[in-house]
Amino acid sequence: SVADWIRRVHPVLEDAYARSQSVILAGGTGFYIRALMEGYDAMSPAPDPALRQHLMDREANEGLAALAEHLQTLAPEVAARIDLKNPARVRRALERLASPPPPAPQPLPPFVRVKFRLTMPVEIQDQRIEKRVDAMFLAGWEQEVRTLLSQGVPKTAPAFRAIGYLSLIEWLEGQASREDTRAEVILRTRQYAKRQRTWLRSEPGAIDIPVDGSEAGYAQALHLMMGHLISVRG
């Protein structure tokens, strides 16, 4: 979880600072980096196994709607912020309400912090997404899904929620053509990329570094980043 990750990162950063070493945090998941850099206010401890089992049993016996209604009664402001049709999010919200308050966030060492945000033209990113999806098919994505299903992995498994897997399952079950499946995976990936761009635009204090996907473009981006770092360090 993000809380576990932050707890593990802190001693690494403290050791680096004590040695006067610079650190590069590379995303990856923007939420993790933002939580570390800006402070994460939900560092709750690991859930009580007995409580988690109780909630799962209640969901199985009474349905997700009962848990959602309970959450709305206990904390309507929390219920309004989450997807009440997502059982994991509903259970986790109830677990947090029943857990002790999280500890105060641990301050980071006083590094001089600089955040860079790589920006790429949407049309170039869309082309790269299409090539990536085609490469995944060529690399044996179909066989991977067939193997997982043959091993008894249920279609409800969390890993199958990754973009494209359920689309491939529908294709393998004869509910869609290969071309329609390819188009849907490309569309969903582009939609995900758009959400990532929206997230990045809201990143506090980030410096935009343009890239075009070429080797020369990345070299120029590195040159720009080094220039910013040199100016900050004086």
PDB file of C-alpha atoms in Angstrom:
ATOM      1  CA  SER A   1       0.000   0.000   0.000  1.00  0.00           C
ATOM      2  CA  VAL A   2       1.025   3.631  -0.261  1.00  0.00           C
ATOM      3  CA  ALA A   3       1.380   3.798   3.528  1.00  0.00           C
ATOM      4  CA  ASP A   4       3.727   0.783   3.576  1.00  0.00           C
ATOM      5  CA  TRP A   5       5.746   2.274   0.731  1.00  0.00           C
ATOM      6  CA  ILE A   6       6.146   5.630   2.490  1.00  0.00           C
ATOM      7  CA  ARG A   7       7.262   3.917   5.706  1.00  0.00           C
ATOM      8  CA  ARG A   8       9.950   2.034   3.748  1.00  0.00           C
ATOM      9  CA  VAL A   9      11.090   5.081   1.791  1.00  0.00           C
ATOM     10  CA  HIS A  10      11.673   7.333   4.801  1.00  0.00           C
ATOM     11  CA  PRO A  11      14.764   5.541   6.179  1.00  0.00           C
ATOM     12  CA  VAL A  12      16.259   5.404   2.683  1.00  0.00           C
ATOM     13  CA  LEU A  13      15.823   9.169   2.318  1.00  0.00           C
ATOM     14  CA  GLU A  14      17.187   9.833   5.790  1.00  0.00           C
ATOM     15  CA  ASP A  15      20.273   7.744   5.054  1.00  0.00           C
ATOM     16  CA  ALA A  16      20.822   9.526   1.729  1.00  0.00           C
ATOM     17  CA  TYR A  17      20.474  12.937   3.342  1.00  0.00           C
ATOM     18  CA  ALA A  18      22.952  12.008   6.074  1.00  0.00           C
ATOM     19  CA  ARG A  19      25.440  11.039   3.339  1.00  0.00           C
ATOM     20  CA  SER A  20      24.757  14.262   1.363  1.00  0.00           C
ATOM     21  CA  GLN A  21      23.477  12.174  -1.551  1.00  0.00           C
ATOM     22  CA  SER A  22      20.887  13.312  -4.082  1.00  0.00           C
ATOM     23  CA  VAL A  23      17.819  11.157  -4.677  1.00  0.00           C
ATOM     24  CA  ILE A  24      15.658  10.630  -7.772  1.00  0.00           C
ATOM     25  CA  LEU A  25      12.043   9.523  -7.317  1.00  0.00           C
ATOM     26  CA  ALA A  26      10.744   8.221 -10.642  1.00  0.00           C
ATOM     27  CA  GLY A  27       7.066   7.528 -11.379  1.00  0.00           C
ATOM     28  CA  GLY A  28       5.426   5.153 -11.750  1.00  0.00           C
ATOM     29  CA  THR A  29       2.358   5.876  -9.787  1.00  0.00           C
ATOM     30  CA  GLY A  30       1.928   9.610  -9.307  1.00  0.00           C
ATOM     31  CA  PHE A  31      -0.207   9.091  -6.208  1.00  0.00           C
ATOM     32  CA  TYR A  32       2.690   7.463  -4.340  1.00  0.00           C
ATOM     33  CA  ILE A  33       5.108  10.273  -5.134  1.00  0.00           C
ATOM     34  CA  ARG A  34       2.546  12.967  -4.306  1.00  0.00           C
ATOM     35  CA  ALA A  35       1.717  11.263  -1.017  1.00  0.00           C
ATOM     36  CA  LEU A  36       5.393  11.267  -0.077  1.00  0.00           C
ATOM     37  CA  MET A  37       6.234  14.781  -1.279  1.00  0.00           C
ATOM     38  CA  GLU A  38       3.064  16.552  -0.184  1.00  0.00           C
ATOM     39  CA  GLY A  39       2.138  14.494   2.866  1.00  0.00           C
ATOM     40  CA  TYR A  40      -0.311  11.606   3.177  1.00  0.00           C
ATOM     41  CA  ASP A  41      -3.062  12.010   5.764  1.00  0.00           C
ATOM     42  CA  ALA A  42      -4.401   8.440   5.679  1.00  0.00           C
ATOM     43  CA  MET A  43      -1.455   6.479   7.087  1.00  0.00           C
ATOM     44  CA  SER A  44      -3.766   4.096   8.916  1.00  0.00           C
ATOM     45  CA  PRO A  45      -2.363   0.847  10.304  1.00  0.00           C
ATOM     46  CA  ALA A  46      -2.934  -2.510   8.676  1.00  0.00           C
ATOM     47  CA  PRO A  47      -6.596  -3.600   8.970  1.00  0.00           C
ATOM     48  CA  ASP A  48      -7.683  -5.943  11.722  1.00  0.00           C
ATOM     49  CA  PRO A  49      -7.980  -9.392  10.055  1.00  0.00           C
ATOM     50  CA  ALA A  50     -11.011 -10.254  12.176  1.00  0.00           C
ATOM     51  CA  LEU A  51     -12.772  -7.031  11.212  1.00  0.00           C
ATOM     52  CA  ARG A  52     -11.983  -7.551   7.529  1.00  0.00           C
ATOM     53  CA  GLN A  53     -13.368 -11.103   7.675  1.00  0.00           C
ATOM     54  CA  HIS A  54     -16.489  -9.856   9.464  1.00  0.00           C
ATOM     55  CA  LEU A  55     -17.127  -7.281   6.734  1.00  0.00           C
ATOM     56  CA  MET A  56     -16.531  -9.841   3.977  1.00  0.00           C
ATOM     57  CA  ASP A  57     -18.923 -12.284   5.666  1.00  0.00           C
ATOM     58  CA  ARG A  58     -21.521  -9.567   6.022  1.00  0.00           C
ATOM     59  CA  GLU A  59     -21.142  -8.632   2.371  1.00  0.00           C
ATOM     60  CA  ALA A  60     -21.605 -12.274   1.355  1.00  0.00           C
ATOM     61  CA  ASN A  61     -24.707 -12.665   3.528  1.00  0.00           C
ATOM     62  CA  GLU A  62     -26.383  -9.254   3.214  1.00  0.00           C
ATOM     63  CA  GLY A  63     -24.923  -7.851   0.009  1.00  0.00           C
ATOM     64  CA  LEU A  64     -22.762  -4.853  -0.809  1.00  0.00           C
ATOM     65  CA  ALA A  65     -25.762  -2.516  -0.518  1.00  0.00           C
ATOM     66  CA  ALA A  66     -25.987  -3.227   3.218  1.00  0.00           C
ATOM     67  CA  LEU A  67     -22.358  -2.267   3.755  1.00  0.00           C
ATOM     68  CA  ALA A  68     -22.782   0.876   1.638  1.00  0.00           C
ATOM     69  CA  GLU A  69     -25.872   1.881   3.634  1.00  0.00           C
ATOM     70  CA  HIS A  70     -23.962   1.313   6.891  1.00  0.00           C
ATOM     71  CA  LEU A  71     -21.124   3.531   5.638  1.00  0.00           C
ATOM     72  CA  GLN A  72     -23.573   6.268   4.602  1.00  0.00           C
ATOM     73  CA  THR A  73     -25.089   6.193   8.089  1.00  0.00           C
ATOM     74  CA  LEU A  74     -21.740   6.277   9.898  1.00  0.00           C
ATOM     75  CA  ALA A  75     -19.932   8.804   7.714  1.00  0.00           C
ATOM     76  CA  PRO A  76     -21.965  10.310   4.872  1.00  0.00           C
ATOM     77  CA  GLU A  77     -19.067  12.619   3.941  1.00  0.00           C
ATOM     78  CA  VAL A  78     -16.811   9.576   3.427  1.00  0.00           C
ATOM     79  CA  ALA A  79     -19.480   7.707   1.478  1.00  0.00           C
ATOM     80  CA  ALA A  80     -19.892  10.688  -0.843  1.00  0.00           C
ATOM     81  CA  ARG A  81     -16.214  10.537  -1.827  1.00  0.00           C
ATOM     82  CA  ILE A  82     -15.949   6.876  -2.840  1.00  0.00           C
ATOM     83  CA  ASP A  83     -17.475   4.488  -5.353  1.00  0.00           C
ATOM     84  CA  LEU A  84     -20.167   2.675  -3.364  1.00  0.00           C
ATOM     85  CA  LYS A  85     -20.311  -0.034  -6.028  1.00  0.00           C
ATOM     86  CA  ASN A  86     -16.688  -0.973  -5.381  1.00  0.00           C
ATOM     87  CA  PRO A  87     -16.719  -3.539  -2.523  1.00  0.00           C
ATOM     88  CA  ALA A  88     -13.014  -3.149  -1.700  1.00  0.00           C
ATOM     89  CA  ARG A  89     -13.351   0.622  -1.284  1.00  0.00           C
ATOM     90  CA  VAL A  90     -16.494   0.308   0.836  1.00  0.00           C
ATOM     91  CA  ARG A  91     -14.892  -2.306   3.106  1.00  0.00           C
ATOM     92  CA  ARG A  92     -11.688  -0.269   3.445  1.00  0.00           C
ATOM     93  CA  ALA A  93     -13.650   2.849   4.377  1.00  0.00           C
ATOM     94  CA  LEU A  94     -15.463   0.943   7.120  1.00  0.00           C
ATOM     95  CA  GLU A  95     -12.163  -0.526   8.333  1.00  0.00           C
ATOM     96  CA  ARG A  96     -10.631   2.943   8.628  1.00  0.00           C
ATOM     97  CA  LEU A  97     -13.611   4.236  10.585  1.00  0.00           C
ATOM     98  CA  ALA A  98     -13.227   1.353  13.050  1.00  0.00           C
ATOM     99  CA  SER A  99      -9.428   1.732  13.361  1.00  0.00           C
ATOM    100  CA  PRO A 100      -7.462   4.040  15.666  1.00  0.00           C
ATOM    101  CA  PRO A 101      -6.500   7.414  14.184  1.00  0.00           C
ATOM    102  CA  PRO A 102      -3.396   7.354  11.998  1.00  0.00           C
ATOM    103  CA  PRO A 103      -0.110   8.651  13.411  1.00  0.00           C
ATOM    104  CA  ALA A 104       1.096  12.108  12.454  1.00  0.00           C
ATOM    105  CA  PRO A 105       2.993  12.027   9.160  1.00  0.00           C
ATOM    106  CA  GLN A 106       6.756  11.789   9.516  1.00  0.00           C
ATOM    107  CA  PRO A 107       8.545  14.821   8.064  1.00  0.00           C
ATOM    108  CA  LEU A 108      10.918  14.303   5.169  1.00  0.00           C
ATOM    109  CA  PRO A 109      14.572  15.266   5.445  1.00  0.00           C
ATOM    110  CA  PRO A 110      15.032  18.892   4.309  1.00  0.00           C
ATOM    111  CA  PHE A 111      16.099  18.128   0.755  1.00  0.00           C
ATOM    112  CA  VAL A 112      15.853  20.870  -1.861  1.00  0.00           C
ATOM    113  CA  ARG A 113      12.953  19.402  -3.868  1.00  0.00           C
ATOM    114  CA  VAL A 114      12.419  19.782  -7.594  1.00  0.00           C
ATOM    115  CA  LYS A 115       9.590  18.053  -9.466  1.00  0.00           C
ATOM    116  CA  PHE A 116       9.608  17.519 -13.225  1.00  0.00           C
ATOM    117  CA  ARG A 117       6.591  16.597 -15.324  1.00  0.00           C
ATOM    118  CA  LEU A 118       7.285  15.046 -18.744  1.00  0.00           C
ATOM    119  CA  THR A 119       4.777  16.262 -21.333  1.00  0.00           C
ATOM    120  CA  MET A 120       4.241  14.629 -24.711  1.00  0.00           C
ATOM    121  CA  PRO A 121       1.927  15.707 -27.562  1.00  0.00           C
ATOM    122  CA  VAL A 122      -1.321  13.731 -27.362  1.00  0.00           C
ATOM    123  CA  GLU A 123      -1.093  12.544 -30.973  1.00  0.00           C
ATOM    124  CA  ILE A 124       2.368  11.049 -30.353  1.00  0.00           C
ATOM    125  CA  GLN A 125       1.202   9.384 -27.157  1.00  0.00           C
ATOM    126  CA  ASP A 126      -1.815   7.910 -28.963  1.00  0.00           C
ATOM    127  CA  GLN A 127       0.464   6.434 -31.649  1.00  0.00           C
ATOM    128  CA  ARG A 128       2.722   4.905 -28.999  1.00  0.00           C
ATOM    129  CA  ILE A 129      -0.288   3.404 -27.206  1.00  0.00           C
ATOM    130  CA  GLU A 130      -1.477   1.751 -30.422  1.00  0.00           C
ATOM    131  CA  LYS A 131       1.992   0.274 -31.058  1.00  0.00           C
ATOM    132  CA  ARG A 132       2.176  -0.943 -27.471  1.00  0.00           C
ATOM    133  CA  VAL A 133      -1.163  -2.753 -27.679  1.00  0.00           C
ATOM    134  CA  ASP A 134      -0.138  -4.432 -30.936  1.00  0.00           C
ATOM    135  CA  ALA A 135       3.166  -5.472 -29.346  1.00  0.00           C
ATOM    136  CA  MET A 136       1.273  -7.035 -26.430  1.00  0.00           C
ATOM    137  CA  PHE A 137      -0.800  -9.138 -28.817  1.00  0.00           C
ATOM    138  CA  LEU A 138       2.338 -10.212 -30.717  1.00  0.00           C
ATOM    139  CA  ALA A 139       4.090 -11.105 -27.457  1.00  0.00           C
ATOM    140  CA  GLY A 140       1.412 -13.682 -26.571  1.00  0.00           C
ATOM    141  CA  TRP A 141      -1.216 -11.777 -24.594  1.00  0.00           C
ATOM    142  CA  GLU A 142      -3.963 -14.074 -25.902  1.00  0.00           C
ATOM    143  CA  GLN A 143      -2.102 -17.171 -24.713  1.00  0.00           C
ATOM    144  CA  GLU A 144      -1.438 -15.582 -21.326  1.00  0.00           C
ATOM    145  CA  VAL A 145      -5.174 -15.045 -20.769  1.00  0.00           C
ATOM    146  CA  ARG A 146      -6.015 -18.550 -22.001  1.00  0.00           C
ATOM    147  CA  THR A 147      -3.470 -20.021 -19.587  1.00  0.00           C
ATOM    148  CA  LEU A 148      -4.775 -18.041 -16.622  1.00  0.00           C
ATOM    149  CA  LEU A 149      -8.346 -19.128 -17.317  1.00  0.00           C
ATOM    150  CA  SER A 150      -7.293 -22.758 -17.772  1.00  0.00           C
ATOM    151  CA  GLN A 151      -5.549 -22.608 -14.384  1.00  0.00           C
ATOM    152  CA  GLY A 152      -8.825 -21.633 -12.749  1.00  0.00           C
ATOM    153  CA  VAL A 153      -8.198 -17.933 -12.203  1.00  0.00           C
ATOM    154  CA  PRO A 154     -11.718 -16.453 -11.917  1.00  0.00           C
ATOM    155  CA  LYS A 155     -12.792 -13.605 -14.157  1.00  0.00           C
ATOM    156  CA  THR A 156     -13.499 -11.626 -10.976  1.00  0.00           C
ATOM    157  CA  ALA A 157      -9.837 -11.764  -9.912  1.00  0.00           C
ATOM    158  CA  PRO A 158      -8.450  -8.268  -9.197  1.00  0.00           C
ATOM    159  CA  ALA A 159      -5.623  -8.716 -11.722  1.00  0.00           C
ATOM    160  CA  PHE A 160      -8.164  -9.128 -14.524  1.00  0.00           C
ATOM    161  CA  ARG A 161      -9.318  -5.557 -13.841  1.00  0.00           C
ATOM    162  CA  ALA A 162      -6.141  -4.320 -15.535  1.00  0.00           C
ATOM    163  CA  ILE A 163      -6.927  -2.657 -18.854  1.00  0.00           C
ATOM    164  CA  GLY A 164      -7.691  -5.117 -21.621  1.00  0.00           C
ATOM    165  CA  TYR A 165      -7.982  -8.434 -19.810  1.00  0.00           C
ATOM    166  CA  LEU A 166     -11.757  -8.576 -19.582  1.00  0.00           C
ATOM    167  CA  SER A 167     -11.931  -7.411 -23.207  1.00  0.00           C
ATOM    168  CA  LEU A 168      -9.716 -10.331 -24.226  1.00  0.00           C
ATOM    169  CA  ILE A 169     -11.855 -12.735 -22.216  1.00  0.00           C
ATOM    170  CA  GLU A 170     -14.964 -11.549 -24.063  1.00  0.00           C
ATOM    171  CA  TRP A 171     -13.137 -12.085 -27.367  1.00  0.00           C
ATOM    172  CA  LEU A 172     -12.015 -15.591 -26.365  1.00  0.00           C
ATOM    173  CA  GLU A 173     -15.595 -16.390 -25.345  1.00  0.00           C
ATOM    174  CA  GLY A 174     -16.839 -15.334 -28.792  1.00  0.00           C
ATOM    175  CA  GLN A 175     -18.551 -12.126 -27.669  1.00  0.00           C
ATOM    176  CA  ALA A 176     -16.385  -9.833 -29.819  1.00  0.00           C
ATOM    177  CA  SER A 177     -14.059  -9.937 -32.799  1.00  0.00           C
ATOM    178  CA  ARG A 178     -10.305  -9.613 -32.507  1.00  0.00           C
ATOM    179  CA  GLU A 179     -10.335  -6.261 -34.300  1.00  0.00           C
ATOM    180  CA  ASP A 180     -13.088  -4.883 -32.061  1.00  0.00           C
ATOM    181  CA  THR A 181     -11.153  -6.115 -29.010  1.00  0.00           C
ATOM    182  CA  ARG A 182      -7.979  -4.415 -30.205  1.00  0.00           C
ATOM    183  CA  ALA A 183      -9.871  -1.161 -30.786  1.00  0.00           C
ATOM    184  CA  GLU A 184     -11.490  -1.305 -27.345  1.00  0.00           C
ATOM    185  CA  VAL A 185      -8.168  -1.913 -25.585  1.00  0.00           C
ATOM    186  CA  ILE A 186      -6.593   1.017 -27.443  1.00  0.00           C
ATOM    187  CA  LEU A 187      -9.541   3.246 -26.534  1.00  0.00           C
ATOM    188  CA  ARG A 188      -9.480   2.284 -22.854  1.00  0.00           C
ATOM    189  CA  THR A 189      -5.712   2.820 -22.691  1.00  0.00           C
ATOM    190  CA  ARG A 190      -6.044   6.262 -24.267  1.00  0.00           C
ATOM    191  CA  GLN A 191      -8.776   7.136 -21.771  1.00  0.00           C
ATOM    192  CA  TYR A 192      -6.484   6.030 -18.945  1.00  0.00           C
ATOM    193  CA  ALA A 193      -3.640   8.124 -20.373  1.00  0.00           C
ATOM    194  CA  LYS A 194      -5.967  11.136 -20.466  1.00  0.00           C
ATOM    195  CA  ARG A 195      -6.767  10.648 -16.769  1.00  0.00           C
ATOM    196  CA  GLN A 196      -3.046  10.464 -16.050  1.00  0.00           C
ATOM    197  CA  ARG A 197      -2.459  13.737 -17.926  1.00  0.00           C
ATOM    198  CA  THR A 198      -5.227  15.375 -15.911  1.00  0.00           C
ATOM    199  CA  TRP A 199      -3.638  14.106 -12.691  1.00  0.00           C
ATOM    200  CA  LEU A 200      -0.200  15.367 -13.685  1.00  0.00           C
ATOM    201  CA  ARG A 201      -1.511  18.809 -14.548  1.00  0.00           C
ATOM    202  CA  SER A 202      -2.665  19.159 -10.934  1.00  0.00           C
ATOM    203  CA  GLU A 203       0.732  18.181  -9.487  1.00  0.00           C
ATOM    204  CA  PRO A 204       1.837  21.025  -7.175  1.00  0.00           C
ATOM    205  CA  GLY A 205       5.013  22.832  -8.175  1.00  0.00           C
ATOM    206  CA  ALA A 206       5.936  20.594 -11.099  1.00  0.00           C
ATOM    207  CA  ILE A 207       8.109  21.931 -13.944  1.00  0.00           C
ATOM    208  CA  ASP A 208       7.016  20.924 -17.459  1.00  0.00           C
ATOM    209  CA  ILE A 209       9.657  19.178 -19.572  1.00  0.00           C
ATOM    210  CA  PRO A 210       8.528  18.506 -23.180  1.00  0.00           C
ATOM    211  CA  VAL A 211       9.429  15.195 -24.850  1.00  0.00           C
ATOM    212  CA  ASP A 212       8.562  13.821 -28.290  1.00  0.00           C
ATOM    213  CA  GLY A 213       9.435  10.153 -27.727  1.00  0.00           C
ATOM    214  CA  SER A 214      12.673  10.268 -29.729  1.00  0.00           C
ATOM    215  CA  GLU A 215      16.139   9.559 -28.369  1.00  0.00           C
ATOM    216  CA  ALA A 216      17.190  13.125 -29.168  1.00  0.00           C
ATOM    217  CA  GLY A 217      14.065  14.424 -27.430  1.00  0.00           C
ATOM    218  CA  TYR A 218      14.866  12.572 -24.222  1.00  0.00           C
ATOM    219  CA  ALA A 219      18.464  13.805 -24.357  1.00  0.00           C
ATOM    220  CA  GLN A 220      17.170  17.370 -24.634  1.00  0.00           C
ATOM    221  CA  ALA A 221      14.751  16.747 -21.744  1.00  0.00           C
ATOM    222  CA  LEU A 222      17.631  15.519 -19.569  1.00  0.00           C
ATOM    223  CA  HIS A 223      19.624  18.630 -20.513  1.00  0.00           C
ATOM    224  CA  LEU A 224      16.713  20.868 -19.453  1.00  0.00           C
ATOM    225  CA  MET A 225      16.280  19.044 -16.149  1.00  0.00           C
ATOM    226  CA  MET A 226      19.985  19.305 -15.338  1.00  0.00           C
ATOM    227  CA  GLY A 227      19.828  23.027 -16.088  1.00  0.00           C
ATOM    228  CA  HIS A 228      16.981  23.481 -13.614  1.00  0.00           C
ATOM    229  CA  LEU A 229      18.818  21.480 -10.939  1.00  0.00           C
ATOM    230  CA  ILE A 230      22.011  23.481 -11.379  1.00  0.00           C
ATOM    231  CA  SER A 231      20.095  26.737 -11.050  1.00  0.00           C
ATOM    232  CA  VAL A 232      18.354  25.547  -7.890  1.00  0.00           C
ATOM    233  CA  ARG A 233      21.597  24.391  -6.285  1.00  0.00           C
ATOM    234  CA  GLY A 234      23.213  27.677  -7.220  1.00  0.00           C
TER     235      GLY A 234
END
